[in-house]
Short mmCIF file of C-alpha atoms in Angstrom, two decimals:
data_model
loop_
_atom_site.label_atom_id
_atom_site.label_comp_id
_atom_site.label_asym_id
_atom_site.label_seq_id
_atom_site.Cartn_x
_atom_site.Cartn_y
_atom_site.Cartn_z
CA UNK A 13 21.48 -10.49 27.73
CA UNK A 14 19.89 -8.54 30.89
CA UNK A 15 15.88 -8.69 30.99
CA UNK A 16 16.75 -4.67 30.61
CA UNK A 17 18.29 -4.92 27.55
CA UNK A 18 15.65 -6.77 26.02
CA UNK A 19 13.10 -4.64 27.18
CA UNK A 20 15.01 -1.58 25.93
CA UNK A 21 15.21 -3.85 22.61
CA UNK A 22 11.73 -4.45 22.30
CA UNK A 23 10.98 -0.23 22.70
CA UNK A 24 13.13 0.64 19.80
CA UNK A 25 11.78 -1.63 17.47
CA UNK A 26 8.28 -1.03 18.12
CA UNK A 27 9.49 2.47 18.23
CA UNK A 28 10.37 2.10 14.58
CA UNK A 29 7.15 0.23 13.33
CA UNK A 30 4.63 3.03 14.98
CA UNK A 31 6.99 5.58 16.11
CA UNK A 32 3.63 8.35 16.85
CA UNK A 33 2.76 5.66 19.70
CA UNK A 34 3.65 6.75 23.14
CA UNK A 35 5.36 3.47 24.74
CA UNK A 36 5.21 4.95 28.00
CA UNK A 37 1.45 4.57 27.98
CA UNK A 38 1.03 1.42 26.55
CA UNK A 39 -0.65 -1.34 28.42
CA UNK A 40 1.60 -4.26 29.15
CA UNK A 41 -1.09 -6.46 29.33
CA UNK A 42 -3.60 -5.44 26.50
CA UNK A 43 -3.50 -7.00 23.19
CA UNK A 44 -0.56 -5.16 21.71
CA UNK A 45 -2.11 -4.96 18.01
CA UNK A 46 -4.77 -3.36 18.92
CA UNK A 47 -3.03 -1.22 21.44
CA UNK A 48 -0.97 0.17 18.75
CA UNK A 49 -2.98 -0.50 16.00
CA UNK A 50 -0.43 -2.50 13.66
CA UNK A 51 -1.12 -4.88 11.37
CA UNK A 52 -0.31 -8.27 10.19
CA UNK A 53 2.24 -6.98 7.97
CA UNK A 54 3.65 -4.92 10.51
CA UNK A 55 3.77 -8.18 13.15
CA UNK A 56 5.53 -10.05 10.99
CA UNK A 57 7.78 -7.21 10.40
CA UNK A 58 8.38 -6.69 14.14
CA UNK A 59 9.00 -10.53 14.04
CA UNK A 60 11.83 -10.19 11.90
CA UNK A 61 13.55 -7.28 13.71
CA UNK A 62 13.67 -8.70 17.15
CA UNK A 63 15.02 -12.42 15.84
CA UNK A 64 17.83 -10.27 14.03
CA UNK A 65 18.62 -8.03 16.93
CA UNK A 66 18.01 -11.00 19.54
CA UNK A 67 19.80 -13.65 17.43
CA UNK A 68 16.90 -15.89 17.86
CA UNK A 69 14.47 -17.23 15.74
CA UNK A 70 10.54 -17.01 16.90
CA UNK A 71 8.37 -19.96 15.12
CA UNK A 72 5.45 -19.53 13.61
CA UNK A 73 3.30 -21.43 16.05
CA UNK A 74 4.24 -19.09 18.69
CA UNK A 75 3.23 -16.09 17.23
CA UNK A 76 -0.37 -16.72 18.83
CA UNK A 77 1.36 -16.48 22.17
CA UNK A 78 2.88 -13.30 22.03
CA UNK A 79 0.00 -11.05 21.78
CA UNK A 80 0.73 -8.61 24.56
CA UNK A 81 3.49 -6.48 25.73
CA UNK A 82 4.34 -8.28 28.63
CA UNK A 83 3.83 -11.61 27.73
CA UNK A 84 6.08 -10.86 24.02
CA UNK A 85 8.45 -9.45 26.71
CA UNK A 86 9.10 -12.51 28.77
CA UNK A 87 8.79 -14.69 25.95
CA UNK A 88 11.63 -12.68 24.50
CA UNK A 89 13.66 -13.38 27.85
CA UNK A 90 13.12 -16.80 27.90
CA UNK A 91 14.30 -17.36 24.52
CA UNK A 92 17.16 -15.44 24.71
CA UNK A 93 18.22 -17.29 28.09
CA UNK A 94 17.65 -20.79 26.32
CA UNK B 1484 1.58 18.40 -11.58
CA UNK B 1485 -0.11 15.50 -12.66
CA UNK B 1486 -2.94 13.71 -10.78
CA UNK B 1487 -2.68 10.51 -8.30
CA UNK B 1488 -6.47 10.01 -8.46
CA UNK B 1489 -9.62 11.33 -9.31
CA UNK B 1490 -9.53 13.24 -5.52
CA UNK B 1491 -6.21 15.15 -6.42
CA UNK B 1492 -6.89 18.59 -6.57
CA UNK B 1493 -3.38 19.93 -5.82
CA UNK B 1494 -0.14 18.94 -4.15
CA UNK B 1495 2.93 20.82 -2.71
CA UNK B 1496 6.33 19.78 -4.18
CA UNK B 1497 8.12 19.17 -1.09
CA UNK B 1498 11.61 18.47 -2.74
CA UNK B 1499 13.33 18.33 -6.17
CA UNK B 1500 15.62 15.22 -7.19
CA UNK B 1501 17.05 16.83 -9.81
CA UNK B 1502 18.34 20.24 -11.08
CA UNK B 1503 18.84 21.90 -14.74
CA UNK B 1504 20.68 20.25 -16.73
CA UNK B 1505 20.25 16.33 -15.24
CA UNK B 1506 19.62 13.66 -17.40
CA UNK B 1507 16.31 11.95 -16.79
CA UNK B 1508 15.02 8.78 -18.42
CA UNK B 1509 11.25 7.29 -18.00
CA UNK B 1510 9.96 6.27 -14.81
CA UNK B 1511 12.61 7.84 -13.10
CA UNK B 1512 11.83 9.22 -9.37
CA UNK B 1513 12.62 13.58 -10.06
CA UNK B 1514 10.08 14.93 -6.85
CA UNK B 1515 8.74 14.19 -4.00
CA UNK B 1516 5.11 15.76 -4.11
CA UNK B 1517 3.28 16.18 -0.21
CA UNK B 1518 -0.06 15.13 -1.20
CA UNK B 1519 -3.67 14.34 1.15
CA UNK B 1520 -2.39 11.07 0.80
CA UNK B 1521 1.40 11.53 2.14
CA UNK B 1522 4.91 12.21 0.16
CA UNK B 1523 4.49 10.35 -3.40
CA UNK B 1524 7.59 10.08 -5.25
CA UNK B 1525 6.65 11.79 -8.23
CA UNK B 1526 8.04 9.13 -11.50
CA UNK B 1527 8.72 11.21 -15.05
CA UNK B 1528 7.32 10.13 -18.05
CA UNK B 1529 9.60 11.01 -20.40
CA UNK B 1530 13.44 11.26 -20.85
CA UNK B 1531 15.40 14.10 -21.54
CA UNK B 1532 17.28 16.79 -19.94
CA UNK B 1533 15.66 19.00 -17.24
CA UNK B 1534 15.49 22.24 -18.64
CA UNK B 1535 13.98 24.41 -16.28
CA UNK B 1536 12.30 24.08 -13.09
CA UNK B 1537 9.44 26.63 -12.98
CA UNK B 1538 7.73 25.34 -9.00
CA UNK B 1539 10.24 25.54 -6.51
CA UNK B 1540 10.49 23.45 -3.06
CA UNK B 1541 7.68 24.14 -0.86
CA UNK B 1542 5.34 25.55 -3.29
CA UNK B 1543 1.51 24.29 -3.87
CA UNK B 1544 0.17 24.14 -7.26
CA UNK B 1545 -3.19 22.89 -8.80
CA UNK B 1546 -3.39 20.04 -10.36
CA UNK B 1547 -2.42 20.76 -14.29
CA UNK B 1548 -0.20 23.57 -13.37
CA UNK B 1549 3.20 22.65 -15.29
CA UNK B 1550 6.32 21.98 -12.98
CA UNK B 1551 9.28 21.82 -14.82
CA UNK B 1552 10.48 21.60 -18.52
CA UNK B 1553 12.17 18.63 -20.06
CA UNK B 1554 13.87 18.73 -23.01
CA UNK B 1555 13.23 15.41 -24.85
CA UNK B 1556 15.36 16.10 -27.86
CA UNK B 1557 12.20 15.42 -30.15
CA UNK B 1558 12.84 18.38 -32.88
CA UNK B 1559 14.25 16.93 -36.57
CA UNK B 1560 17.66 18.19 -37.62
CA UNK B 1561 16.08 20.40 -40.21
CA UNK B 1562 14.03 22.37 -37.84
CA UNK B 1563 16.28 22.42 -35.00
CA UNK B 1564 18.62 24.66 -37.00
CA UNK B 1565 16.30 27.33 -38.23
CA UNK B 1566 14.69 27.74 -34.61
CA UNK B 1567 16.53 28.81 -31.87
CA UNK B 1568 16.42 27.30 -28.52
CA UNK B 1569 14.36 24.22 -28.82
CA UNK B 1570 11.05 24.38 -26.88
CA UNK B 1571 10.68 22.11 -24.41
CA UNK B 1572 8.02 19.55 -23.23
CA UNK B 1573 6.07 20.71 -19.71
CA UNK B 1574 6.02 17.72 -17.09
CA UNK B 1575 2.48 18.04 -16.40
CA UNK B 1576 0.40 19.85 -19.43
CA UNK B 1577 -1.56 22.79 -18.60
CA UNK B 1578 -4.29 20.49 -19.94
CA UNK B 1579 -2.90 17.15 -18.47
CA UNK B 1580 -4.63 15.10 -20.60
CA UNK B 1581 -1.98 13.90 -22.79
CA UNK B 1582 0.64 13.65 -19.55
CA UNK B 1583 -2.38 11.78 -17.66
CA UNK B 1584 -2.11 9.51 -20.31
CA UNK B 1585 1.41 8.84 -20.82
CA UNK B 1586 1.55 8.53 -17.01
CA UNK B 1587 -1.54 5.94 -17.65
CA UNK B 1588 -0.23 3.66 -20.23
CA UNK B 1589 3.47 3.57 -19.18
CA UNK B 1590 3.20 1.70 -15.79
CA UNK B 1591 6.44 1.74 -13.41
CA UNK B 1592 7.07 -2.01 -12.64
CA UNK B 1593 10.90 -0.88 -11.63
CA UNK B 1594 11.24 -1.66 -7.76
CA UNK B 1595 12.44 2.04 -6.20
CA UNK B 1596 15.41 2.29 -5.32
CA UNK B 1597 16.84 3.19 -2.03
CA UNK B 1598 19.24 5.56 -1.38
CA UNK B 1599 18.81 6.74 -5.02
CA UNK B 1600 20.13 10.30 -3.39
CA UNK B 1601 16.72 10.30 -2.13
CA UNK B 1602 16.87 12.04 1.57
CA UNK B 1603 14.58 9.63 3.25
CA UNK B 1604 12.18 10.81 5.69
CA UNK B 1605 8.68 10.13 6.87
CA UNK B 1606 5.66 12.56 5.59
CA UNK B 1607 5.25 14.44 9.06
CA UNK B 1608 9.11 15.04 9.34
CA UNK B 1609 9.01 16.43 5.89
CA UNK B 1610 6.06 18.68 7.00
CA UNK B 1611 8.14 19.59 9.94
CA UNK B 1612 10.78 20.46 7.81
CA UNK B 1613 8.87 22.29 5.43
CA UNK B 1614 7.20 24.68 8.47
CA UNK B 1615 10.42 25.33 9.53
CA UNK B 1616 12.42 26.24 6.36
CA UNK B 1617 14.97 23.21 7.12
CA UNK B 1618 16.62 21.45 4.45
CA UNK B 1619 16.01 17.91 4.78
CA UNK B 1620 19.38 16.98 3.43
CA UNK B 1621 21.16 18.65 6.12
CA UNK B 1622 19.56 16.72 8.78
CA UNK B 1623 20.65 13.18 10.08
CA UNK B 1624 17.84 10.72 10.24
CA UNK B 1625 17.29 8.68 13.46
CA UNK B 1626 14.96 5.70 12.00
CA UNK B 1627 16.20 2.09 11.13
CA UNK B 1628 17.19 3.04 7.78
CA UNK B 1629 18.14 6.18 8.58
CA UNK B 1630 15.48 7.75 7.40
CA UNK B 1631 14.36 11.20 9.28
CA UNK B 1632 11.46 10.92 11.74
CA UNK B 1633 8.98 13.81 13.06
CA UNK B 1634 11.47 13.16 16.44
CA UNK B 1635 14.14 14.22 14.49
CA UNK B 1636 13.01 17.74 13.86
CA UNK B 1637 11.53 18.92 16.87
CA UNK B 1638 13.25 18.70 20.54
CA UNK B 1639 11.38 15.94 22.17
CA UNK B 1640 9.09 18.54 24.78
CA UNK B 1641 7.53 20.37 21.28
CA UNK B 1642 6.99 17.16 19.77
CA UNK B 1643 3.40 17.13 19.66
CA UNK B 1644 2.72 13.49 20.83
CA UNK B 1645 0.29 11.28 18.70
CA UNK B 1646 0.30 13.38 15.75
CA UNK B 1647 -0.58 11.18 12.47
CA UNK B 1648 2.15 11.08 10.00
CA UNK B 1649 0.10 12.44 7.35
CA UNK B 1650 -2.11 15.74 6.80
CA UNK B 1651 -5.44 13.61 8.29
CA UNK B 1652 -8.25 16.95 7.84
CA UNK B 1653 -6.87 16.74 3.93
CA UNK B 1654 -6.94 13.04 3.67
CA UNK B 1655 -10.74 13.26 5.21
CA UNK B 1656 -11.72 15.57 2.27
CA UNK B 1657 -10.49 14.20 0.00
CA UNK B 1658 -11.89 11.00 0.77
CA UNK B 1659 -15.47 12.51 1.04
CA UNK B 1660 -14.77 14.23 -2.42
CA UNK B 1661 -14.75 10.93 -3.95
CA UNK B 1662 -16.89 8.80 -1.98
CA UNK B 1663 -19.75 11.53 -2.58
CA UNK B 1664 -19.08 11.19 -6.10
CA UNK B 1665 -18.77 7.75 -6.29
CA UNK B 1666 -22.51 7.00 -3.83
CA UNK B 1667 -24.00 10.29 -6.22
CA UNK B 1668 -22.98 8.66 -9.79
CA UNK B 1669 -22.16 4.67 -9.33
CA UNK B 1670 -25.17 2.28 -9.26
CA UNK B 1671 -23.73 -0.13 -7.09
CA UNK B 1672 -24.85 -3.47 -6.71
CA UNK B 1673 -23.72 -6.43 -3.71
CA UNK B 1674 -23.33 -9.63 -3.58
CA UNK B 1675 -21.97 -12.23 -0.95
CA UNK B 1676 -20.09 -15.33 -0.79
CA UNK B 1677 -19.07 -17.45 2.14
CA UNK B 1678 -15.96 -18.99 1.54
CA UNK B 1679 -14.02 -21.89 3.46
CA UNK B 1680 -10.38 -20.43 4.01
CA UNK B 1681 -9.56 -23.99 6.00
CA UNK B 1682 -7.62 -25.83 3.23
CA UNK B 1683 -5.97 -22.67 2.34
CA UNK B 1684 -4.95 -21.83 6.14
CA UNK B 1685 -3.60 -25.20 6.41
CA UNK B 1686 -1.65 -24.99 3.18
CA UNK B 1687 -0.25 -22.08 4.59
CA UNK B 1688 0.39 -23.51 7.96
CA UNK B 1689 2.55 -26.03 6.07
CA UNK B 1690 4.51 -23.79 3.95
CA UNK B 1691 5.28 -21.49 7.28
CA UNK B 1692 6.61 -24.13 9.26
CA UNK B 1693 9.82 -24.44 8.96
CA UNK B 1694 10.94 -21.07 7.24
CA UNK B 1695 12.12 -18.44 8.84
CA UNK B 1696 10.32 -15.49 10.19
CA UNK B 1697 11.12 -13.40 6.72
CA UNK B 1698 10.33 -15.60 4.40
CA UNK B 1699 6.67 -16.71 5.97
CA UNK B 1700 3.38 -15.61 3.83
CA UNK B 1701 0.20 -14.30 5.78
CA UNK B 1702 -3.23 -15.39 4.69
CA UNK B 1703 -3.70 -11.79 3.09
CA UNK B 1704 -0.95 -12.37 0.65
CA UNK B 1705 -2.41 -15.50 -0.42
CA UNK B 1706 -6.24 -13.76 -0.53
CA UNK B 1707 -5.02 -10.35 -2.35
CA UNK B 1708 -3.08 -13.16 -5.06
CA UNK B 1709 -6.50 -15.40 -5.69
CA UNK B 1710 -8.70 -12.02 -6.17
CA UNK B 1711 -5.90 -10.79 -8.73
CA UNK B 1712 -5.97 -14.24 -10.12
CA UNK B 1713 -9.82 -14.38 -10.55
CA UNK B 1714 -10.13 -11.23 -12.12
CA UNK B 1715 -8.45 -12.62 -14.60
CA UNK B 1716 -11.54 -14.13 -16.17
CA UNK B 1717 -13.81 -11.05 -15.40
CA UNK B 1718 -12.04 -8.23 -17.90
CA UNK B 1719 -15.91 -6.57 -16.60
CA UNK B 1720 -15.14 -5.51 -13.41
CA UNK B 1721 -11.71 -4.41 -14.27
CA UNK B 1722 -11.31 -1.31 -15.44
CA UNK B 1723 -12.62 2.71 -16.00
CA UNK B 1724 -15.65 4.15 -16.72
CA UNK B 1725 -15.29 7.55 -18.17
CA UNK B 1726 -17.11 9.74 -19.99
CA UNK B 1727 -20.33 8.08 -20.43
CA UNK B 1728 -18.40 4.44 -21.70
CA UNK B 1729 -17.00 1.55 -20.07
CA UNK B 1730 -12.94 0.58 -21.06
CA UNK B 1731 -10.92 -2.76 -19.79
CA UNK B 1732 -8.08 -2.26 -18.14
CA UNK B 1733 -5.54 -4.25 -20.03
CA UNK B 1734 -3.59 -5.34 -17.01
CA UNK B 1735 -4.63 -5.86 -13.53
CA UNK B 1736 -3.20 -3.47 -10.86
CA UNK B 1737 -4.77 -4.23 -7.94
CA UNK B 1738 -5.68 -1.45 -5.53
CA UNK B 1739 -5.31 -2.85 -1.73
CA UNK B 1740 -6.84 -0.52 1.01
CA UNK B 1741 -4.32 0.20 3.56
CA UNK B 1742 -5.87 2.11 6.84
CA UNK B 1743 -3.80 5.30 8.21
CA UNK B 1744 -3.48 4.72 12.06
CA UNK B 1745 -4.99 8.03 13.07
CA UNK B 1746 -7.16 7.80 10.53
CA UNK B 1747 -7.56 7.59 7.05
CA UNK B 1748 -6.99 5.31 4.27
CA UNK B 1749 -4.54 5.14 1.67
CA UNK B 1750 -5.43 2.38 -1.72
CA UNK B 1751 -2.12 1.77 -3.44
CA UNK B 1752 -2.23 -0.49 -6.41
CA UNK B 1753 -0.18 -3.46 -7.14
CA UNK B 1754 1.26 -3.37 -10.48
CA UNK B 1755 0.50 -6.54 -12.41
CA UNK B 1756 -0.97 -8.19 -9.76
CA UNK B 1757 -1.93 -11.32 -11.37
CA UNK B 1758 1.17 -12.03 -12.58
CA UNK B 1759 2.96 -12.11 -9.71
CA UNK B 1760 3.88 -15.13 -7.21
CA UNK B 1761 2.58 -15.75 -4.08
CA UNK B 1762 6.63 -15.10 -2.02
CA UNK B 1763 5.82 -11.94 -4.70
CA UNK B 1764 2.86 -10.77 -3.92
CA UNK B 1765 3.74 -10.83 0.21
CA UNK B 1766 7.30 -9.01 -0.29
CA UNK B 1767 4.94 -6.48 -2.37
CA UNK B 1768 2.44 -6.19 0.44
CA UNK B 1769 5.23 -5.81 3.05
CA UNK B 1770 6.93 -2.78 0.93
CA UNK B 1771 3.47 -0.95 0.31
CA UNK B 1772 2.61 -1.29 4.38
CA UNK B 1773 5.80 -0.26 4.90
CA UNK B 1774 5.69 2.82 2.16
CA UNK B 1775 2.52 4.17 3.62
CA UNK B 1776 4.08 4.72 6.76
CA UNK B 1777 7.20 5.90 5.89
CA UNK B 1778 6.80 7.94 2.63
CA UNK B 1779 8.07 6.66 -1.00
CA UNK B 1780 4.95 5.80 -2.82
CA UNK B 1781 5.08 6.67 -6.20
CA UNK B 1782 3.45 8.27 -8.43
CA UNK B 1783 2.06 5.07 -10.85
CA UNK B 1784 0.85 3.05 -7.95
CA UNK B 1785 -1.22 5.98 -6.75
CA UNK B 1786 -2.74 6.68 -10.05
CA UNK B 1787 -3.09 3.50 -12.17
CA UNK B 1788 -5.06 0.93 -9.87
CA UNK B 1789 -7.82 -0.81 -11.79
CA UNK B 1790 -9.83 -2.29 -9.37
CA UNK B 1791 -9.27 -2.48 -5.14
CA UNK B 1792 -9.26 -4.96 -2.48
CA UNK B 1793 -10.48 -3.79 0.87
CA UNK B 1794 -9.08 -7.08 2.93
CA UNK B 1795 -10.29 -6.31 6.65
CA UNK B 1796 -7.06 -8.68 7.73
CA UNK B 1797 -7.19 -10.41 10.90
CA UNK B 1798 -8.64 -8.14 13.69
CA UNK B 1799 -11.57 -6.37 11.66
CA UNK B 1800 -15.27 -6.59 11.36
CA UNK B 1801 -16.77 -9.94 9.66
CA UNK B 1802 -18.18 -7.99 6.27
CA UNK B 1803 -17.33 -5.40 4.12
CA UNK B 1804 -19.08 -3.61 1.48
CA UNK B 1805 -17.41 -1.21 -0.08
CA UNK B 1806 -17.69 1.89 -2.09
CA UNK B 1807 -16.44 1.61 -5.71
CA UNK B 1808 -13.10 3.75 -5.74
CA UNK B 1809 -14.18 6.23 -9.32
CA UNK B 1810 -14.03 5.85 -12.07
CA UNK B 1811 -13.50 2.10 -11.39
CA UNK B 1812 -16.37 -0.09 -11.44
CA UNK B 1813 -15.87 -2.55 -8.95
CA UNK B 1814 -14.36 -3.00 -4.80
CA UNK B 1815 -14.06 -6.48 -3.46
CA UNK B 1816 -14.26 -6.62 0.00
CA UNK B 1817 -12.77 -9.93 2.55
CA UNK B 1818 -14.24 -9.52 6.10
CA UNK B 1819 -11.84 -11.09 8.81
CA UNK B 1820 -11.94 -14.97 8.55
CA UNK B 1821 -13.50 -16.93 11.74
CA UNK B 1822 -13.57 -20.64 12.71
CA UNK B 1823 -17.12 -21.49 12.18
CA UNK B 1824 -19.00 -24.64 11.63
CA UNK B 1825 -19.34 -25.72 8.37
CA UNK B 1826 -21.10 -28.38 6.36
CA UNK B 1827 -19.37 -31.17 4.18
CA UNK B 1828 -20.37 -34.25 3.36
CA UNK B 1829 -23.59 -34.04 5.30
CA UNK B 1830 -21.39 -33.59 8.43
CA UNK B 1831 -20.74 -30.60 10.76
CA UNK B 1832 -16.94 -29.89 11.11
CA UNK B 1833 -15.02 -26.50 11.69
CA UNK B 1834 -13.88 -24.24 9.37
CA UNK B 1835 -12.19 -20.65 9.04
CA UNK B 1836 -14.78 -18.73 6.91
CA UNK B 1837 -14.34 -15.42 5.31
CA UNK B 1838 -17.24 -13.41 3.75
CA UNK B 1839 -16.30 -12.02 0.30
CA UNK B 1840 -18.36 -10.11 -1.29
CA UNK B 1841 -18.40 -7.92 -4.14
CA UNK B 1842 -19.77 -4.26 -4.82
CA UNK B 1843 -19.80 -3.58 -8.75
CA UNK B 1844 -20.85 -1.03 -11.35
CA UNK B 1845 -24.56 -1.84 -12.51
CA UNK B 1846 -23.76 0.11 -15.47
CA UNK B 1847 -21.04 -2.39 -16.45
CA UNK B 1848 -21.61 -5.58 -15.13
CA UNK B 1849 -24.89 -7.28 -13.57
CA UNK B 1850 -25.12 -9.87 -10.73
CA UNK B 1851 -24.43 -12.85 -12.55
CA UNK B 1852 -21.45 -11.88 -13.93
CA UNK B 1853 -20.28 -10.76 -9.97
CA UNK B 1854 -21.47 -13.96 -9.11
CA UNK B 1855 -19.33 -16.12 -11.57
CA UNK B 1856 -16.33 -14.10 -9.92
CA UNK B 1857 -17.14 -14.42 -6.75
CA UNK B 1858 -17.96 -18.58 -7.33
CA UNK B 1859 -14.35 -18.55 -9.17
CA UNK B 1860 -12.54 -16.98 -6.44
CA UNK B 1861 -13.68 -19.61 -4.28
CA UNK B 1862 -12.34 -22.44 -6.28
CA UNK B 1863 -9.30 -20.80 -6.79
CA UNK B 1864 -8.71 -20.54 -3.42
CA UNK B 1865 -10.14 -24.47 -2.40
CA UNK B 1866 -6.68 -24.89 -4.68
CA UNK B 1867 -3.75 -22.71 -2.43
CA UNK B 1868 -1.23 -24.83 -3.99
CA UNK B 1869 -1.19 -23.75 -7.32
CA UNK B 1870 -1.24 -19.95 -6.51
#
């Protein structure tokens, strides 16, 4: 799957979680919680959405990595390319 | 239209689920009422035919003001044949008091169900919808579940960006309605416990391991289960106190303080929360989060929560002392658990710590009986594995 695709992935699902948040001006690099404002709950609901649509699985360990935009992006990439 | 909580005053009936002539039977989903605190699904409490629907779509009516007529059939043989029509039984009582408490003693612990013939939508779309005379039903929703968004009613330009899904300005008063009340009549009293979250997080940390994403807990799930748990042995901070006397809750439905982004706070309760098991209590906690946002709260969890947990989560301030919710008597409050140092054994090693602390009804309860509650809260949770 194209880095594009993912990306456009990623949109639509955070889209769905806080769909009043205006991707376009989100910071890639801030802490995306707190950029958006969700929760745990909703985390670990975003969690689930992207290892359905991605057909991968994200651990729980790695959740700790993923706290930005940009770095849940490439993660995403990665995985998907494994 | 009855009352979701002591800062009700009115609510708008932003759609009908059924028409004359349905069948209804208890607990069953009939409205959807647009309240300060966002689209409740309004549950009946009776069973019977609808007879007449006397508010229609779109109208706001106090609180009190009766809605629509059921006919529950409850007229002997005898006196059904001398008397014409039969008369029917209002939803919501002029004076609610006897509704109130039907609505009150006859908890909903039925799941909802989706795609009941509910149209699904979030509170601002149905707003939208409601400005603009559009039926709901007619309308094709864009979100996961294909439930209708705010985007979906407004061409993308008009949209106006940022807007919180719920009527904020109404939420804010009504909020300060009961706060002021609560600061003016409640004799609070505070008290504080550190407690050591590390066995607990590590318990968890096990469980999570190897389970997929879906079927992980969070911490909060385990917390909101142990304060549920613990109130189980103090009936004194559980309950209502009305009219100059203090009454137990028989059951424990456990308010949880959800924030609004944008603003705002919304304190669902979880039905029987004690009784519930941890995989439970999280898939409970998921729905609610999820509700807020999206609309389909009903009726019972807005109006029958005994006691509240304000649970700051992961990324909020280390204390919180709250303000008792009226006419309960007591708010337990979890700040945001850090890795601190912590003695044991006469040696210094890290730990995750999380302040609880307690803020309770001096007219009910005194500080050693929030103390005992407080101590047993932490030993339930030094124990995660029998949760």
């Amino acid at each position: 799957m194209k880095a594009q695709e993912i990306r456009e992935i990623l949109k639509q699902e955070l889209g769905a979680i806080a769909p009043e948040v205006d991707l376009d001006t989100l910071d890639g690099e801030e802490d995306l919680r707190d950029e958006m404002d969700i929760d745990s709950m909703d985390f670990l609901r975003l969690t689930v959405a992207l290892g359905k649509r991605l057909n991968t699985q994200i651990p729980d360990e790695d959740q700790g990595r993923i706290t930005t935009f940009d770095s849940l992006l490439s993660y995403l990439i990665k995985r998907s390319g494994e | 239209m009855p009352s979701f909580g002591a800062d009700m005053q009115d609510g708008t009936l932003s759609q009908w689920l059924v028409s004359t002539g349905d069948r209804v039977a208890r607990n069953d989903v009939i409205a959807i009422i647009e309240t300060q605190k966002g689209a409740i699904d309004l549950e009946v409490f009776t069973s019977g035919i609808v007879s007449k629907l006397l508010v229609a779509a779109g109208e706001r009516v106090a609180v009190g003001t009766p809605i629509a007529l059921i006919d529950d059939g409850v007229i002997t043989d005898s006196v059904a044949t001398e008397e014409p029509p039969r008369p029917a039984v209002p939803v919501a009582q002029p004076i609610p008091e006897s509704a109130t408490q039907a609505c009150l003693t006859r908890p909903s612990i039925v799941p909802p169900a989706p795609g009941q013939g509910r149209v699904r939508a979030t509170p601002l779309a149905r707003r939208l919808a409601a400005e603009q005379a559009v039926d709901l039903s007619a309308i094709k929703g864009s979100g996961p579940a294909g439930e209708i968004l705010a985007r979906d009613m407004l061409p993308a330009a008009t949209a106006p960006a940022g807007t919180p899904p719920m009527d904020i300005p109404a939420m804010r008063h009504a909020i300060s309605a009961a706060m002021s009340r609560s600061k003016r009549e409640i004799p609070h009293y505070y008290l504080e416990q550190t407690i050591n979250l590390q066995r607990a997080a590590n318990w968890l940390a096990e469980y999570n391991q190897d389970k997929a994403p879906e079927d992980r807990l969070v911490l909060n799930a385990l917390l909101h289960l142990a304060v549920a748990r613990a109130l189980q042995k103090s009936p004194e901070l559980n309950g209502f106190y009305q009219q100059g006397q203090f009454v137990a809750a028989e059951e424990i439905h456990l308010g949880t303080a959800i924030a609004i982004r944008g603003g705002g706070l919304i304190t669902p309760a979880i039905i029987n929360a004690d009784q519930l098991d941890l995989d439970e209590m999280m898939k409970q906690l998921l729905d609610l989060s999820y509700r807020v946002r999206n609309g389909g709260l009903r009726s019972s969890e807005m109006s029958l929560g005994s006691v509240t947990l304000s649970s700051m989560g992961d990324r909020g301030a280390e204390k919180v002392f709250g303000v008792i919710y009226p006419p309960q008597v007591a708010i337990i409050g979890l700040g945001t658990p850090e890795l601190r140092p912590w003695v044991n054994d006469g040696k210094i090693e890290p730990g995750l710590l999380v302040s609880a602390t307690l803020a309770a009804d001096h007219r009910v309860s005194d500080g050693r009986q929030g103390a005992r509650f407080l101590n047993h809260l932490n030993k339930i949770l030094q124990k995660p594995e029998r949760l």
